[in-house]
Short mmCIF file of C-alpha atoms and ligand atoms in Angstrom, two decimals:
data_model
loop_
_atom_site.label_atom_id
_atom_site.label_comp_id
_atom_site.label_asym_id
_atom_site.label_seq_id
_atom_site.Cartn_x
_atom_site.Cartn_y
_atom_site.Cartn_z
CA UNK A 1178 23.11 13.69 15.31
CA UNK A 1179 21.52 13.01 11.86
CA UNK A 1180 17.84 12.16 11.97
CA UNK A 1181 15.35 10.59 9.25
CA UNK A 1182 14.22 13.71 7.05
CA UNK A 1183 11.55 15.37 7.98
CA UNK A 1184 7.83 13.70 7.38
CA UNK A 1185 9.87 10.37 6.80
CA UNK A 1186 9.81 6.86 8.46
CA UNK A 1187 12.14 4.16 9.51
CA UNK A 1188 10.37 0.93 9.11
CA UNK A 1189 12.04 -0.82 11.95
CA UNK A 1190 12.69 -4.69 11.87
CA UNK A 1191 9.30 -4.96 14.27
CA UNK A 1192 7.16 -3.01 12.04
CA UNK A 1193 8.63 -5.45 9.28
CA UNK A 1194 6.32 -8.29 9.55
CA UNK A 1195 3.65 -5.87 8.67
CA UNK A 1196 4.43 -4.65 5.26
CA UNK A 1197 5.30 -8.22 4.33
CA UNK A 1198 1.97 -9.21 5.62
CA UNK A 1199 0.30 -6.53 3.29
CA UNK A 1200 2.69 -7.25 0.55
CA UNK A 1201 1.77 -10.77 0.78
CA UNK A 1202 -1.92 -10.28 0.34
CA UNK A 1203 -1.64 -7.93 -2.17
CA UNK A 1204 0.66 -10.44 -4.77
CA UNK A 1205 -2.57 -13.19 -3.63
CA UNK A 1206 -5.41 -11.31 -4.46
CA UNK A 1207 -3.48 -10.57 -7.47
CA UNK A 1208 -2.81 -13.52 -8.41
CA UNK A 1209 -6.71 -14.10 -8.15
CA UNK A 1210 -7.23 -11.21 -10.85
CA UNK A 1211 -4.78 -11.69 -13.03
CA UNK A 1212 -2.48 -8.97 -12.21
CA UNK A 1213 1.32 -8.97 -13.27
CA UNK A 1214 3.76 -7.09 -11.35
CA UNK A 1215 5.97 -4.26 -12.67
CA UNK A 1216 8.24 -1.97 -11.35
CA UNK A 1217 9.01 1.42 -12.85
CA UNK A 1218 12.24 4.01 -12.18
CA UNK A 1219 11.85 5.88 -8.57
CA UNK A 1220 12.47 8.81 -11.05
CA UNK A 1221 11.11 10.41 -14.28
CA UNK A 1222 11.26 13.11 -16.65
CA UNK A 1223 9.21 15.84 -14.30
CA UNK A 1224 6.87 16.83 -17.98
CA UNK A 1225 5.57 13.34 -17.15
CA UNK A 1226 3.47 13.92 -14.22
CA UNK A 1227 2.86 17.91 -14.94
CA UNK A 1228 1.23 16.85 -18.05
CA UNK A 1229 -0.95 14.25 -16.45
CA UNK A 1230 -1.96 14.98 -12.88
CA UNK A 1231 -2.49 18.33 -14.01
CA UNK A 1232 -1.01 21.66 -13.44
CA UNK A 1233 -3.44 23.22 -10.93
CA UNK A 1234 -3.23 20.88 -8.78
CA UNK A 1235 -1.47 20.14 -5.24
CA UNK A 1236 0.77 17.55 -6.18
CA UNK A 1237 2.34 19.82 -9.11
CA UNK A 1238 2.10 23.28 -7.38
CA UNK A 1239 3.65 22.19 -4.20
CA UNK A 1240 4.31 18.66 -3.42
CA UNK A 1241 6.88 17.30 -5.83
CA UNK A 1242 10.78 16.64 -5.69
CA UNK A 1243 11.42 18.00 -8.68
CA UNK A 1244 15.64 18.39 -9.41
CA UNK A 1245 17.71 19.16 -12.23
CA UNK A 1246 20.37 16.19 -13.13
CA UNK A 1247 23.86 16.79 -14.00
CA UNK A 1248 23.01 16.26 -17.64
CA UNK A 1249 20.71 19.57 -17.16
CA UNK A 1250 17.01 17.33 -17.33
CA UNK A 1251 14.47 18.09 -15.26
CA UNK A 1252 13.70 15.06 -12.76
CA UNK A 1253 11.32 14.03 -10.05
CA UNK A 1254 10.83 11.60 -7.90
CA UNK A 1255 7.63 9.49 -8.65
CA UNK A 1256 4.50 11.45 -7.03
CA UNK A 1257 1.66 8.84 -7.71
CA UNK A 1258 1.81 5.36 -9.33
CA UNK A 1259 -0.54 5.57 -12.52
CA UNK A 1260 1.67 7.91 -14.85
CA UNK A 1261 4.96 6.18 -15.24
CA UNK A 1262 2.72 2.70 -15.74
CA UNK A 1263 1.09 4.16 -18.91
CA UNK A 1264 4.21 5.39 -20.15
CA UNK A 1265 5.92 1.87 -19.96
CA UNK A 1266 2.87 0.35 -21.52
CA UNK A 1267 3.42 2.28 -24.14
CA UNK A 1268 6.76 2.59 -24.15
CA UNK A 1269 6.73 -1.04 -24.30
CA UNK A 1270 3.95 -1.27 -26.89
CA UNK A 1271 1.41 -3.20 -24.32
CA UNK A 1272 -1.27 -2.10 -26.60
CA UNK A 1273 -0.13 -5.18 -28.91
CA UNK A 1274 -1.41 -7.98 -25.88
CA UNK A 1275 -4.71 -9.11 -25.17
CA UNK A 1276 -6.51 -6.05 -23.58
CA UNK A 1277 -7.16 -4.81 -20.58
CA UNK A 1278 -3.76 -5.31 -19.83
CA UNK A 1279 -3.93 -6.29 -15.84
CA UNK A 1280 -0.97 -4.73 -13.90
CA UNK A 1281 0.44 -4.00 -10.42
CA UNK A 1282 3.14 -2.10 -8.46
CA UNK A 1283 4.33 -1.67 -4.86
CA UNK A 1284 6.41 1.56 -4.55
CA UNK A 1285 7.87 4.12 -2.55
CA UNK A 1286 5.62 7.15 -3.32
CA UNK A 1287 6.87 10.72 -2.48
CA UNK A 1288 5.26 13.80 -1.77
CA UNK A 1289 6.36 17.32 -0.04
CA UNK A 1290 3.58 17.48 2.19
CA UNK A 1291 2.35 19.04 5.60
CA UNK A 1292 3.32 15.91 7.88
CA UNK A 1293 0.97 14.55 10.35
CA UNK A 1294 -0.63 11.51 11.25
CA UNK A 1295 -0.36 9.06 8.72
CA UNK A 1296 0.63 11.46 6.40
CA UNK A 1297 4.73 11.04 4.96
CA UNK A 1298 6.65 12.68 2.80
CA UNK A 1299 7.64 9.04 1.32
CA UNK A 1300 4.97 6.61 1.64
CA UNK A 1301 4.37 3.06 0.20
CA UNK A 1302 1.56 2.31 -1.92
CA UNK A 1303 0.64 -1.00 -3.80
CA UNK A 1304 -1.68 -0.65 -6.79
CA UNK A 1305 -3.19 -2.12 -9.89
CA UNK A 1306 -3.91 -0.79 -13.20
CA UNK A 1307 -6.07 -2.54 -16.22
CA UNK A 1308 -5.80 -0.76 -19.09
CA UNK A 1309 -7.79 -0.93 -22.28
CA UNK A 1310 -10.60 -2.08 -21.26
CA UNK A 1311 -13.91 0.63 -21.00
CA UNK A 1312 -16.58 -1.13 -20.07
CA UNK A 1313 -18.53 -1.05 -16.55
CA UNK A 1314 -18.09 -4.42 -15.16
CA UNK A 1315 -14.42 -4.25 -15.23
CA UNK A 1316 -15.53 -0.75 -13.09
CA UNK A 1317 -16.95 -3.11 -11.01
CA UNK A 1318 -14.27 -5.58 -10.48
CA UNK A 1319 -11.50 -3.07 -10.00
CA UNK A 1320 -13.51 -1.71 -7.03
CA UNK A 1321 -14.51 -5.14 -6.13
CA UNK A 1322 -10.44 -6.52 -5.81
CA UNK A 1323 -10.17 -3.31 -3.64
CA UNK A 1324 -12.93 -4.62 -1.31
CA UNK A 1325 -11.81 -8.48 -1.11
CA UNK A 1326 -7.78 -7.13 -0.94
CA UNK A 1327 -9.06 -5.13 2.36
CA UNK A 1328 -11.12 -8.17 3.68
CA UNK A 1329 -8.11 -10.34 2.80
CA UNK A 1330 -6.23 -8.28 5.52
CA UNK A 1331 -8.89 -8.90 8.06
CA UNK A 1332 -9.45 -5.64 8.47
CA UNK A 1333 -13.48 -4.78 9.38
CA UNK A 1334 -14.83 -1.33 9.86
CA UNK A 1335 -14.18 0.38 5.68
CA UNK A 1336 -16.47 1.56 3.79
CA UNK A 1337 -16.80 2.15 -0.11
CA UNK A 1338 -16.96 5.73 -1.53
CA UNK A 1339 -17.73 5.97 -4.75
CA UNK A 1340 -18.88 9.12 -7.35
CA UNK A 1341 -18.98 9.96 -10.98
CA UNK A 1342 -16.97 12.80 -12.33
CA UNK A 1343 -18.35 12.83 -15.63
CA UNK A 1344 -16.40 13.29 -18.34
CA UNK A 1345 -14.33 15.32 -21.02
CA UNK A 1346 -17.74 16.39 -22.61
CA UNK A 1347 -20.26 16.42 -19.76
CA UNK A 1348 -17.54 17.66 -17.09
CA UNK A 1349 -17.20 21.57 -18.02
CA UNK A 1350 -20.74 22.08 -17.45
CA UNK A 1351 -20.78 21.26 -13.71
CA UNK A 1352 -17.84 22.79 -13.26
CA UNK A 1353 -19.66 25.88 -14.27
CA UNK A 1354 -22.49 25.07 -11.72
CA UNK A 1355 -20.01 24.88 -9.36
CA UNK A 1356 -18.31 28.09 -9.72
CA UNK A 1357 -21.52 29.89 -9.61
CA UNK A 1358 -22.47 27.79 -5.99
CA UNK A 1359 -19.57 28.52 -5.24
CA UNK A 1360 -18.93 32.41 -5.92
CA UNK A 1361 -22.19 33.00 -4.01
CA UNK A 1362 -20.28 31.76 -0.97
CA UNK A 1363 -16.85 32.92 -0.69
CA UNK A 1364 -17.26 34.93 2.62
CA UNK A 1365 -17.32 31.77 4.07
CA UNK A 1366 -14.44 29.71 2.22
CA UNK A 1367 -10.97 28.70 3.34
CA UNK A 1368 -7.80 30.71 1.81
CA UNK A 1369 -6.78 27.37 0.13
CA UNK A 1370 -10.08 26.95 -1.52
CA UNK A 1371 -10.75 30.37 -2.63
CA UNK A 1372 -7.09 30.28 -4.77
CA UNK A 1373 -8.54 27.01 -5.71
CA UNK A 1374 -11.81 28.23 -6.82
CA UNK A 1375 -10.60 28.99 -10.48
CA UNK A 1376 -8.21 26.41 -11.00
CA UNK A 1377 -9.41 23.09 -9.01
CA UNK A 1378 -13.12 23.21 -8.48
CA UNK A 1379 -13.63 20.02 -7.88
CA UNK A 1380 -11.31 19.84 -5.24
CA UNK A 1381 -13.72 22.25 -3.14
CA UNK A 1382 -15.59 19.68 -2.69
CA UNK A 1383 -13.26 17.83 -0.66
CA UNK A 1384 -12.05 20.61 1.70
CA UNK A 1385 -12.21 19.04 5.44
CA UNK A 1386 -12.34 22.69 6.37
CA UNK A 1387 -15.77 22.95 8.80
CA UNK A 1388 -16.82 25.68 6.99
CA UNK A 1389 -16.00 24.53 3.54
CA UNK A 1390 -17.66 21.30 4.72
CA UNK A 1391 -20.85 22.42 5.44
CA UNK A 1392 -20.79 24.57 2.10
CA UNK A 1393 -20.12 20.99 0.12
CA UNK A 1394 -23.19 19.29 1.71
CA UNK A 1395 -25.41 21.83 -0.28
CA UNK A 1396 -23.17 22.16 -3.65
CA UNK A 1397 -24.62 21.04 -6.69
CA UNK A 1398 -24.43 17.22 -7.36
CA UNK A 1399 -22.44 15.80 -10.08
CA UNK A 1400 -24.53 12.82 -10.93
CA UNK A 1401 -27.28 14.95 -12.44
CA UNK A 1402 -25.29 16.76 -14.63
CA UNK A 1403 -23.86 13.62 -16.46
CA UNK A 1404 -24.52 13.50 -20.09
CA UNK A 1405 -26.21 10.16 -21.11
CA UNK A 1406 -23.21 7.96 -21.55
CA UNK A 1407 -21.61 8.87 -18.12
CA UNK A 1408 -24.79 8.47 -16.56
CA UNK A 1409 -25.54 5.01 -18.41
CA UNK A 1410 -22.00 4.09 -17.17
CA UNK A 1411 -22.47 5.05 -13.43
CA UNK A 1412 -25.94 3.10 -13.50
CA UNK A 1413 -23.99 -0.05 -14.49
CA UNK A 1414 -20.84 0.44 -12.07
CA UNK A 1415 -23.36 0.09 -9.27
CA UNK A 1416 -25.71 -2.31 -10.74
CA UNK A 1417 -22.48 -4.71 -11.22
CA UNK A 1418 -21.16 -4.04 -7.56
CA UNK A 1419 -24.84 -4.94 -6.28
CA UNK A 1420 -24.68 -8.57 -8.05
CA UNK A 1421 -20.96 -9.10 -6.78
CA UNK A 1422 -22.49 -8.66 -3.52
CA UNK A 1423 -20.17 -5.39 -2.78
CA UNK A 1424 -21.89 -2.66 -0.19
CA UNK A 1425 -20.61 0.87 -1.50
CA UNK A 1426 -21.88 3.91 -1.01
CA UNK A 1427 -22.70 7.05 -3.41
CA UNK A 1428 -20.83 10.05 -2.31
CA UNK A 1429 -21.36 13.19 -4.01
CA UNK A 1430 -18.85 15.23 -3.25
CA UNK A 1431 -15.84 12.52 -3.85
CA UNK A 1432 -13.59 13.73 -6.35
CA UNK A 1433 -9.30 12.91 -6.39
CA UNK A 1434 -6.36 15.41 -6.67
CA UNK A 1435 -5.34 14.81 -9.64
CA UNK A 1436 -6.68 16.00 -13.41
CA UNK A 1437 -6.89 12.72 -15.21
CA UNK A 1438 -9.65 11.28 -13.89
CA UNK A 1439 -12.73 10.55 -15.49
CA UNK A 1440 -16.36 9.11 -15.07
CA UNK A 1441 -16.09 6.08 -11.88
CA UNK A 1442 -13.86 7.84 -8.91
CA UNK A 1443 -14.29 5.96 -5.56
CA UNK A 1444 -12.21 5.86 -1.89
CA UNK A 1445 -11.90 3.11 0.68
CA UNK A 1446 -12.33 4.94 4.27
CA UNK A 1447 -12.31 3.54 7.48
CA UNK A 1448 -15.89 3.79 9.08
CA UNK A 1449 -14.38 6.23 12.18
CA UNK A 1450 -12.44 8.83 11.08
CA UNK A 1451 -9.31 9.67 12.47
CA UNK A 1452 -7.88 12.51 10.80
CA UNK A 1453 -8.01 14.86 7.75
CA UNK A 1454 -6.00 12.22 6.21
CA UNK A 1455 -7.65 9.12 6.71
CA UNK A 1456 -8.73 7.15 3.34
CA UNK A 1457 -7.31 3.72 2.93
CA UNK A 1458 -6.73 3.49 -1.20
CA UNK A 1459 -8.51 5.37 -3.90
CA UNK A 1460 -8.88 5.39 -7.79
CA UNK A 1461 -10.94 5.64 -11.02
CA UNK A 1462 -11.26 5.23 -14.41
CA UNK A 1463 -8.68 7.90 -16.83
CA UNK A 1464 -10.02 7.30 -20.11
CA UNK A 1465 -7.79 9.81 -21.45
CA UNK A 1466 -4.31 9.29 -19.92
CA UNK A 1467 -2.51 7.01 -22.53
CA UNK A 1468 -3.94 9.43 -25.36
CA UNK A 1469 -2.60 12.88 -23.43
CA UNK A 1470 1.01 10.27 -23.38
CA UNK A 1471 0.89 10.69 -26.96
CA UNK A 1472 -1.22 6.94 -27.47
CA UNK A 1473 -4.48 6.08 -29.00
CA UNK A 1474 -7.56 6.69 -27.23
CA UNK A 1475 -7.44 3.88 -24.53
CA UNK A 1476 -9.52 3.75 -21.57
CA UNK A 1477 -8.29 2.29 -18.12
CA UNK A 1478 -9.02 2.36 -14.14
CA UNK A 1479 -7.14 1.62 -11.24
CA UNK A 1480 -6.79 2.11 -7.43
CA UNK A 1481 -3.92 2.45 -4.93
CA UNK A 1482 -3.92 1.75 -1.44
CA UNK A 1483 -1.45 3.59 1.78
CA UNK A 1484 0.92 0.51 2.60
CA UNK A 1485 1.43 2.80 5.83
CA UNK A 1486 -1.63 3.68 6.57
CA UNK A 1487 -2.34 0.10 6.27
CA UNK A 1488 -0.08 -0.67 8.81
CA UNK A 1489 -1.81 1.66 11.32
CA UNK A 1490 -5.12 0.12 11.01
CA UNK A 1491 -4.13 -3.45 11.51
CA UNK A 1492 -2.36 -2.55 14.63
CA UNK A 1493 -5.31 0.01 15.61
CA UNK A 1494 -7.62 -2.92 15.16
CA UNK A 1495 -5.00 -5.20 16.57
CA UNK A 1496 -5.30 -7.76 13.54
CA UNK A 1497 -3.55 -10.73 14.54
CA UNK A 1498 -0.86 -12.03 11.53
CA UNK A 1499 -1.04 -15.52 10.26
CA UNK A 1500 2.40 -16.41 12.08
CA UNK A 1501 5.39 -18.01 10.08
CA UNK A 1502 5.09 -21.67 11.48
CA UNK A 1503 9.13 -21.45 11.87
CA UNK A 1504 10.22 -20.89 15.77
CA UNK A 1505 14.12 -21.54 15.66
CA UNK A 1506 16.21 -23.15 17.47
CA UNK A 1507 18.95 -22.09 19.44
CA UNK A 1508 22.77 -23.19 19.37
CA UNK A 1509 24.59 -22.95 22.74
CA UNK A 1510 28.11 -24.04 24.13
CA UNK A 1511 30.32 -23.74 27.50
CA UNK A 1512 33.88 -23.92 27.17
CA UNK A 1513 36.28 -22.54 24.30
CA UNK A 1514 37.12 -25.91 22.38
CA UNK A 1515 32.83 -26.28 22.46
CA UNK A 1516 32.03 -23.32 20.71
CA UNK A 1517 34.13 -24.94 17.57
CA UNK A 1518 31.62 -27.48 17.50
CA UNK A 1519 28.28 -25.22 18.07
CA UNK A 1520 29.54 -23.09 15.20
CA UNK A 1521 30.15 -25.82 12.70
CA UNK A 1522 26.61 -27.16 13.89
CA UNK A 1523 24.47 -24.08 13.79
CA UNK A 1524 25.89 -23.99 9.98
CA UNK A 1525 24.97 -27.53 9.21
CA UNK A 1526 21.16 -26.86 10.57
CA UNK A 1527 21.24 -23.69 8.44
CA UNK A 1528 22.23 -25.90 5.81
CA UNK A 1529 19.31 -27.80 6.03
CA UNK A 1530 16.77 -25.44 5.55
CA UNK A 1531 16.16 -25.05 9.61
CA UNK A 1532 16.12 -21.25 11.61
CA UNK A 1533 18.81 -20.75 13.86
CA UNK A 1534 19.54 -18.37 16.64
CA UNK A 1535 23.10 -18.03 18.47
CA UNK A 1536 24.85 -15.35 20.63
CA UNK A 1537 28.18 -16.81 20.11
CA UNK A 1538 30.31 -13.81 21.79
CA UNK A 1539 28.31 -14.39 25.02
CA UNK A 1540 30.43 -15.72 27.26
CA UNK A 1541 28.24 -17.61 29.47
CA UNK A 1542 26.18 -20.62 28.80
CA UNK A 1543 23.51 -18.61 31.58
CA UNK A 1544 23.30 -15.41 29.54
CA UNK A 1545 22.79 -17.42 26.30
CA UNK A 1546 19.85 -19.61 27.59
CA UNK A 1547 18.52 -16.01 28.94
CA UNK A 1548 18.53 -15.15 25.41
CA UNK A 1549 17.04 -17.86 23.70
CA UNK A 1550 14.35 -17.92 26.45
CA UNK A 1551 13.84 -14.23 25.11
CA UNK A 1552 13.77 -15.03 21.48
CA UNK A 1553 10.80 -17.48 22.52
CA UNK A 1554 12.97 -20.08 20.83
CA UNK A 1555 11.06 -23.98 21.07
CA UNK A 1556 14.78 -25.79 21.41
CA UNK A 1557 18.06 -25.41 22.78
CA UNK A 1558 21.06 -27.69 21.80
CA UNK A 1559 24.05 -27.01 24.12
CA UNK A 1560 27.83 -28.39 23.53
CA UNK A 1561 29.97 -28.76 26.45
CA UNK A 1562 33.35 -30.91 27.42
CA UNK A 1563 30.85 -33.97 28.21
CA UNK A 1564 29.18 -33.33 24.75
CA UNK A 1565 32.75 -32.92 22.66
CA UNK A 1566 34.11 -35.71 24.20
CA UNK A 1567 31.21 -38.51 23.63
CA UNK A 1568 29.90 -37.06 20.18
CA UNK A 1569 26.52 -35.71 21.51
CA UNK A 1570 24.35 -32.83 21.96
CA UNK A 1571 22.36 -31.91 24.76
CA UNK A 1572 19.23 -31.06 23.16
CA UNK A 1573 16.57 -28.79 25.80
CA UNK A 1574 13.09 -28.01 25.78
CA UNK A 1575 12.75 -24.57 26.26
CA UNK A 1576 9.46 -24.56 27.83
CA UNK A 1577 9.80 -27.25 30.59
CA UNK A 1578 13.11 -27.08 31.05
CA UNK A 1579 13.80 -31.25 30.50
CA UNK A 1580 17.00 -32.10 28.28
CA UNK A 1581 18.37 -35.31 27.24
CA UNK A 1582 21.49 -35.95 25.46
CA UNK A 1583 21.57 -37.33 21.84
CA UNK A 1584 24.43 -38.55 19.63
CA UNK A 1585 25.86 -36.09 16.88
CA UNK A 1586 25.25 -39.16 14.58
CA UNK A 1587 21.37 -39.06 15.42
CA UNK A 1588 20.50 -35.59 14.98
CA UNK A 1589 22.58 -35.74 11.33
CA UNK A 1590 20.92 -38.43 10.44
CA UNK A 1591 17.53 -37.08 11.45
CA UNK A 1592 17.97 -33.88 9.69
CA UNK A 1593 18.98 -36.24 6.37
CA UNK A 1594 15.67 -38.07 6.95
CA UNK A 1595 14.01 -34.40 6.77
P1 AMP B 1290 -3.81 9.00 -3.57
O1 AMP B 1290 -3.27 8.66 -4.89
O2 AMP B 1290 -3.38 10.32 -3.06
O3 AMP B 1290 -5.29 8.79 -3.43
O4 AMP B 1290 -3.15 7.94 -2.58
C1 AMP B 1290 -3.59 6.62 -2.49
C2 AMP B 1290 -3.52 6.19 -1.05
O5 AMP B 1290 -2.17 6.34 -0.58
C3 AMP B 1290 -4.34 7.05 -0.10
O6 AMP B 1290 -5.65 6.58 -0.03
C4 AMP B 1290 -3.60 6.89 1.20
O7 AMP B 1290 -3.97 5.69 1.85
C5 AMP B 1290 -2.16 6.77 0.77
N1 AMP B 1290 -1.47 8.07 0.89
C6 AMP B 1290 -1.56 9.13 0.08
N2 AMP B 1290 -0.75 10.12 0.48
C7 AMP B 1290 -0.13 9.68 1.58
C8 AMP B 1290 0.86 10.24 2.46
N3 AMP B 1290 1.36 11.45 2.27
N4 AMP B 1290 1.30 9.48 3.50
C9 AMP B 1290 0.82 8.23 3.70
N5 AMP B 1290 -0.10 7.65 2.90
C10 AMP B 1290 -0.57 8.36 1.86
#
């Protein structure tokens, strides 16, 4: 027997209303910001995301599905959202609209990774991306969408991470503070991090090791080694958030897995932890993205949130769904030449506009009431001899159990009305 790969999910037809819940939300609040939707190729060139996530890092050392395609390209299957946007908004020369230009995506996202808890090897994400736009307060409102998006959702218990990496100029010097913290401590580091040590500092920081955890609470703090701009920058980001009324808080040793990151990073987590893996969404500012694509300088910041992990938390905090009003109604019959009619009648209700449940190869007019009492449907019509014979329906209430009959004629007409 075949099974799902390995680290994948099936999302079931109960799991269903969930993602369309989130989905949902997320086309509100952006609706609310401005955001346009777009929707990029589950594949591109592989040089696309080497160049920009970085080559020292986990997604490009071991996580990607990288293939070669019968015309001899190198391919992979989209690793993170922020890459192939940039290249269509340059592809599509974006840089020509009104700026920032305000976009979002919900996508399958697919990494080779170490499956656990809440952790796939395809995952959904929805995120946004404005681009061309550098200054603070649009920092602020970024992180402040995040915050109302996960509110929206009725989710309580997140918090707000959120760090400055510094940038192109005032970067390399903490780095360098880093190594040297660092190399005084390697006794005590994980095998991951020491490879990592040379290549991906920053990601030491972020090690969930215990021991490499207790080293990061000690490590040298980015925030003072920001050169006056980042620093200036970082100031604002949290002045803004304080107006908009948006709690956050400053976490030093935040930093994301991939390269192009600059200045503003931040994380939504859930207040109780309940894993390695346990951030909601995440993003930052990558000032230098659309230039390394080959554009002008542009500066932009986005975020993008775990449509699975999502998932989890609402039923974890067992978020109750705004319910589709619609209950159904149910279309039974007894008797061969009755079933005729039920068919052409669940057809006209579908018609107009109404749900309709049948079980039209049960046999018995028992077994089908069994099932409409299980689909929690509000009404039953049933057709039988009496019913064919007068032109009438015998329209039940599920709940008490009372029925009348009504003509054909009536219920047409009363459907007409609307
Ligand atoms: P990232 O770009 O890695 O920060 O991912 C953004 C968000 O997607 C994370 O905060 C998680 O909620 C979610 N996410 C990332 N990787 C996975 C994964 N392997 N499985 C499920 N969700 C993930």
């Amino acid at each position: 027997m075949y099974k799902a790969p390995r680290g994948t999910i099936d999302i079931l037809p109960a799991e269903q209303k969930y993602y369309r819940y989130i989905e949902e939300k997320a086309a509100d609040i952006c609706r609310l910001y401005s955001y346009e939707r777009i929707d990029t190729p589950v594949f591109e060139d592989s040089g696309l995301f080497v160049r920009t996530i970085g080559s020292g890092t986990d997604i490009v050392e071991k996580e990607m599905y990288t293939f070669e395609d019968r015309g001899g390209q190198s391919m992979t299957l989209r690793p993170e959202g922020t890459a192939p946007i940039c290249r269509a908004y340059l592809e599509h020369g974006m840089h020509n609209l009104p700026q920032p230009v305000r976009l979002y995506y919900l996508a399958s996202i697919f990494r080779y990774e170490r499956p656990q808890k809440g952790r796939y090897r395809q995952h959904q994400q929805f995120g946004v991306e404005a681009i061309g736009d550098g200054d603070a307060a649009l920092d602020a409102e970024v992180i402040e969408m995040a915050w109302r998006f996960f509110k929206s959702l009725g989710l309580r218990k997140f918090v707000i991470h959120l760090n400055s990496i510094g940038c192109r100029d005032c970067r390399p010097a903490y780095l360098e503070k880093l190594r040297d913290y660092y190399s005084e401590h390697v006794d005590k580091l994980c095998p991951d991090c020491k490879s990592r040590m040379k290549r991906n500092t920053l990601r030491l920081l972020d090690c969930k090791q215990p021991s490499c955890l207790e080293l990061s609470q000690s490590a040298p703090q980015g925030e003072r080694c920001l050169c006056p701009e980042c620093k200036q920058h970082f100031t604002n980001v949290a002045r803004y958030l304080r107006l908009m009324k948006v709690p956050f808080q400053k976490d030093h040793r935040l930093v994301r897995g991939l390269d192009y990151y600059t200045r503003t990073v931040f994380e939504v987590q859930p207040k109780v932890e309940w894993g390695a893996q346990s951030a909601l969404g995440g993003g930052g500012r990558y000032d230098g993205l659309i230039e390394e694509l080959g554009g002008k300088p542009t500066p932009a910041i986005g975020f993008a949130v775990g449509v699975d992990r999502i998932v989890m938390s609402l039923k974890e905090q067992r978020i109750r769904l705004s319910e589709s009003p619609l209950r159904g109604l149910f279309v039974a019959y007894a008797g061969d030449e009755a079933k005729a009619a039920a068919v052409r009648f669940a057809a006209e209700l579908r018609r107009n506009g109404l749900l309709v449940y049948s079980s039209f190869g049960r046999g018995s007019l028992k077994s089908q009431l069994r099932q409409a009492n299980t689909l929690g449907v509000e009404y039953t019509f049933i057709f039988g001899e009496d019913e064919i014979a007068n032109s009438t329906v015998t329209y039940r209430d599920m709940e008490t159990g009372e029925q009348w009959q009504v003509a054909l004629e009536e219920v047409f007409e009363l459907l007409a009305e609307g």
